Every structure is written in C-alpha cells, then in structure tokens.
Tab-separated table of C-alpha atoms and ligand atoms in Angstrom:
chain	number	residue	atom	x	y	z
A	71	MET	CA	-6.367	-11.613	2.117
A	72	LYS	CA	-5.400	-7.523	1.135
A	73	ILE	CA	-2.677	-5.281	1.359
A	74	SER	CA	-2.490	-1.751	0.389
A	75	PHE	CA	0.458	0.724	-0.053
A	76	ASP	CA	0.579	4.498	0.186
A	77	LEU	CA	2.872	5.546	-3.076
A	78	ASP	CA	4.535	9.303	-1.477
A	79	ASP	CA	6.594	9.522	1.251
A	80	THR	CA	5.898	5.240	1.875
A	81	LEU	CA	7.053	3.180	-0.763
A	82	ILE	CA	8.247	6.253	-3.012
A	83	LEU	CA	11.166	7.779	-1.615
A	84	THR	CA	12.647	11.081	-3.339
A	85	ASP	CA	14.923	12.343	-0.233
A	86	LYS	CA	18.859	12.304	-1.641
A	87	ASP	CA	20.543	9.748	0.749
A	88	THR	CA	17.410	7.186	-0.395
A	89	GLU	CA	18.089	3.737	-0.955
A	90	TYR	CA	16.217	2.198	-3.905
A	91	GLU	CA	15.155	-1.594	-5.243
A	92	LYS	CA	16.608	-2.922	-8.138
A	93	PRO	CA	14.463	-3.374	-10.664
A	94	VAL	CA	14.846	-6.558	-12.809
A	95	LYS	CA	13.847	-5.549	-16.030
A	96	PHE	CA	16.786	-2.774	-16.230
A	97	ILE	CA	15.852	-1.945	-19.555
A	98	ARG	CA	12.229	-0.837	-18.801
A	99	ALA	CA	13.328	1.018	-15.455
A	100	LEU	CA	15.629	3.612	-17.415
A	101	PHE	CA	11.697	4.623	-18.343
A	102	PHE	CA	11.184	5.449	-14.777
A	103	LYS	CA	11.940	8.705	-13.109
A	104	GLU	CA	9.950	7.179	-9.958
A	105	LYS	CA	11.218	4.096	-8.463
A	106	LEU	CA	10.245	1.616	-4.922
A	107	ARG	CA	12.083	1.970	-2.159
A	108	LYS	CA	14.384	-0.798	-1.200
A	109	GLY	CA	13.166	-3.529	0.498
A	110	THR	CA	9.808	-3.574	-0.898
A	111	LYS	CA	10.278	-6.922	-3.613
A	112	ALA	CA	11.405	-9.008	-0.596
A	113	LEU	CA	8.739	-7.276	1.378
A	114	CYS	CA	5.740	-8.021	-1.370
A	115	GLU	CA	6.993	-11.615	-2.003
A	116	GLU	CA	6.752	-12.895	1.801
A	117	LEU	CA	3.603	-11.149	2.113
A	118	LYS	CA	1.924	-12.944	-1.143
A	119	SER	CA	3.250	-16.323	0.515
A	120	LEU	CA	1.340	-15.692	3.647
A	121	GLY	CA	-1.431	-14.908	1.741
A	122	PHE	CA	-1.597	-11.355	0.698
A	123	ASP	CA	-2.737	-10.251	-2.758
A	124	ILE	CA	-0.471	-6.367	-3.149
A	125	CYS	CA	-2.181	-3.476	-4.003
A	126	VAL	CA	-2.046	0.316	-4.342
A	127	TYR	CA	-3.719	3.280	-2.489
A	128	THR	CA	-3.321	6.519	-3.379
A	129	THR	CA	-4.127	9.559	-3.351
A	130	SER	CA	-2.171	10.703	-6.087
A	131	GLU	CA	-3.427	11.277	-9.682
A	132	ARG	CA	-1.125	8.498	-11.068
A	133	SER	CA	-3.039	6.011	-13.958
A	134	VAL	CA	-3.767	3.051	-12.517
A	135	GLY	CA	-1.487	1.287	-15.874
A	136	TYR	CA	1.615	3.647	-14.779
A	137	ILE	CA	2.058	2.640	-11.395
A	138	LYS	CA	0.835	-1.541	-12.654
A	139	ARG	CA	4.035	-0.828	-14.961
A	140	LEU	CA	6.071	0.905	-12.628
A	141	PHE	CA	5.869	-2.138	-10.001
A	142	GLY	CA	6.258	-4.768	-12.964
A	143	VAL	CA	9.751	-3.472	-13.146
A	144	TYR	CA	10.569	-5.033	-10.171
A	145	GLY	CA	8.438	-8.652	-10.780
A	146	ILE	CA	5.746	-7.142	-8.384
A	147	ARG	CA	2.172	-7.952	-10.075
A	148	LEU	CA	-0.861	-5.528	-8.085
A	149	SER	CA	-4.101	-7.074	-7.698
A	150	LYS	CA	-5.598	-3.732	-7.451
A	151	VAL	CA	-5.025	0.425	-8.008
A	152	ILE	CA	-6.813	2.705	-6.086
A	153	ASN	CA	-5.488	6.570	-7.277
A	154	GLN	CA	-7.622	10.105	-6.961
A	155	LYS	CA	-9.529	8.801	-9.503
A	156	ILE	CA	-11.201	6.144	-8.412
A	157	HIS	CA	-11.082	6.769	-4.820
A	158	LYS	CA	-13.297	9.944	-5.525
A	159	GLU	CA	-15.943	7.767	-7.607
A	160	LEU	CA	-16.165	5.056	-5.817
A	161	VAL	CA	-15.322	6.353	-2.031
A	162	GLN	CA	-16.564	10.207	-2.303
A	163	GLY	CA	-19.723	10.022	-5.219
A	164	THR	CA	-22.080	12.264	-4.887
A	165	ARG	CA	-22.025	11.947	-1.153
A	166	LYS	CA	-21.988	15.990	0.824
A	167	GLU	CA	-20.569	15.259	3.999
A	168	ILE	CA	-16.674	14.815	2.870
A	169	MET	CA	-15.130	11.224	2.830
A	170	PRO	CA	-11.950	10.725	4.055
A	171	SER	CA	-8.911	11.026	1.916
A	172	LYS	CA	-8.558	6.898	1.435
A	173	VAL	CA	-11.034	4.335	2.969
A	174	PRO	CA	-9.289	0.548	1.855
A	175	SER	CA	-12.564	-0.970	3.610
A	176	LYS	CA	-14.500	-0.242	0.946
A	177	PHE	CA	-12.249	-2.277	-1.141
A	178	GLY	CA	-11.587	-5.321	0.785
A	179	ILE	CA	-8.276	-4.294	1.979
A	180	ASP	CA	-8.108	-6.006	5.340
A	181	LEU	CA	-4.286	-3.518	5.893
A	182	HIS	CA	-2.892	-0.527	5.016
A	183	VAL	CA	0.106	0.715	4.904
A	184	ASP	CA	1.446	4.796	4.850
A	185	ASP	CA	3.177	7.375	6.473
A	186	ASP	CA	0.333	10.043	6.694
A	187	ILE	CA	-0.517	10.003	10.624
A	188	SER	CA	-4.630	11.360	9.580
A	189	VAL	CA	-5.006	7.772	7.624
A	190	LYS	CA	-4.203	6.505	11.338
A	191	GLN	CA	-6.782	8.728	12.557
A	192	ASN	CA	-9.835	7.988	10.112
A	193	GLY	CA	-9.061	4.703	10.067
A	194	ILE	CA	-9.880	4.545	13.637
A	195	GLN	CA	-12.737	6.295	13.393
A	196	TYR	CA	-14.228	4.386	10.125
A	197	GLY	CA	-12.986	1.096	11.399
A	198	PHE	CA	-9.891	-0.160	8.992
A	199	ASN	CA	-6.326	-0.933	9.636
A	200	VAL	CA	-3.722	1.111	9.111
A	201	LEU	CA	0.202	0.434	9.461
A	202	ILE	CA	2.288	4.304	9.740
A	203	VAL	CA	5.983	3.639	8.747
A	204	SER	CA	7.919	7.066	8.403
A	205	LYS	CA	9.735	7.269	4.940
A	206	ASP	CA	13.454	6.723	7.422
A	207	ASP	CA	12.210	3.529	8.975
A	208	LYS	CA	15.119	1.477	8.338
A	209	ASN	CA	13.415	-1.915	9.572
A	210	TRP	CA	9.563	-1.139	7.976
A	211	GLU	CA	9.496	-4.010	6.495
A	212	LEU	CA	9.940	-5.874	9.323
A	213	LYS	CA	7.359	-4.036	10.623
A	214	VAL	CA	4.685	-4.004	8.144
A	215	LEU	CA	5.406	-8.192	8.052
A	216	ASN	CA	4.954	-8.425	11.409
A	217	GLU	CA	1.597	-6.272	11.618
A	218	ALA	CA	0.262	-8.532	8.684
A	219	LYS	CA	0.868	-11.565	10.076
A	220	ARG	CA	-1.164	-10.149	13.093
A	221	ILE	CA	-4.000	-8.720	11.387
A	222	LYS	CA	-4.043	-12.372	9.348
A	223	LYS	CA	-3.909	-14.004	12.676
A	224	ASN	CA	-7.053	-11.973	14.098
A	225	LYS	CA	-8.836	-12.626	10.505
A	226	ASN	CA	-8.281	-16.254	11.170
A	227	TYR	CA	-9.655	-16.496	14.848
A	228	MET	CA	-12.662	-14.614	14.099
A	229	GLU	CA	-13.613	-16.638	11.222
A	230	THR	CA	-13.235	-19.969	13.452
A	231	GLU	CA	-15.205	-18.152	16.326
A	232	THR	CA	-18.142	-17.167	14.094
A	233	ILE	CA	-18.144	-20.619	11.956
A	234	GLY	CA	-17.836	-22.590	15.651
B	290	MG	MG1	2.207	9.638	1.418
C-alpha cells in the first residue's frame, strides 16, 4: 500500500514557532534550509510497519533528488516522489480539460495527506482518498495513523470480498 504526503504546510512548515524533527544525519542537515515537521520520522516508521510505502506528492518544483535527500537526513526512505514536473507529464499530459492539482490514484496511492481542502474536494469528485491535516494540529500523526489503518482495513475487506 502507498501513502503520500504534501510538503508545503503539511510536512514542511515555515511558521516561527514550528517544532522540527531531529535529523539523524546532523552534518548533512546543515546543507538543508528546509526541515521536516516534528513527528514525521516516527509516523513514517509506524506507517511502514503497517505495510505502507512512503511517497511525496507536491505541486512544488523541488527536484526529486532534493526531496529524497532531505528525507534521508531524517532516515526516511521515500519510495516515490511526484513533483510538479512529473504530475504535469503524467496527469495533465496533452489533455485539454484542466486536471486537478493532484491525482494520487494515478500513481497507485491509497491515501494522500494534505493541508489544502480543494485536494479533498477533488478526491471526492475523482474518487481518491485524502486526509486533511492543518499545520497547527498537534495530533496530526495520530489522525494520519488512524486514517491509514481505516483505509488498510477497507482495502483488505474489499479484497476478501472480491476473492470470496
Ligand atoms: Mg500544502
């Protein structure tokens, strides 16, 4: 199973009083101006133990290599990164109709986590799962974990039903 996270205002916060994650690679961290949100590492570890691959889906133009290295500073291995460029190529393509800003289901992602309510609305319209977490939510990890568990349970149930 796959879970993806938005970056800006979801895992990368820029408010003054933001609490940041502790890097596991201290020297390498010095080369990065950006830091991950506190709790990200433990959450990703729990998600992995539930069987989720961790992905990033961002509409920013940060490069795939940069994003992978940034997460590497915290010991998090990303299985997939979708940035604006990849989204444009694979989702928008040569389509005339304007596609939503993110279509996680196109990449086999079971749950996407974002701060932008319009992504949730697109999810309802296009049929993909989105959990909204706000940047000042102190219990955000728990919400993500609970939703991931729910999605996993639903998927298992659906698969059993199809086989049975
Ligand atoms: Mg965002």
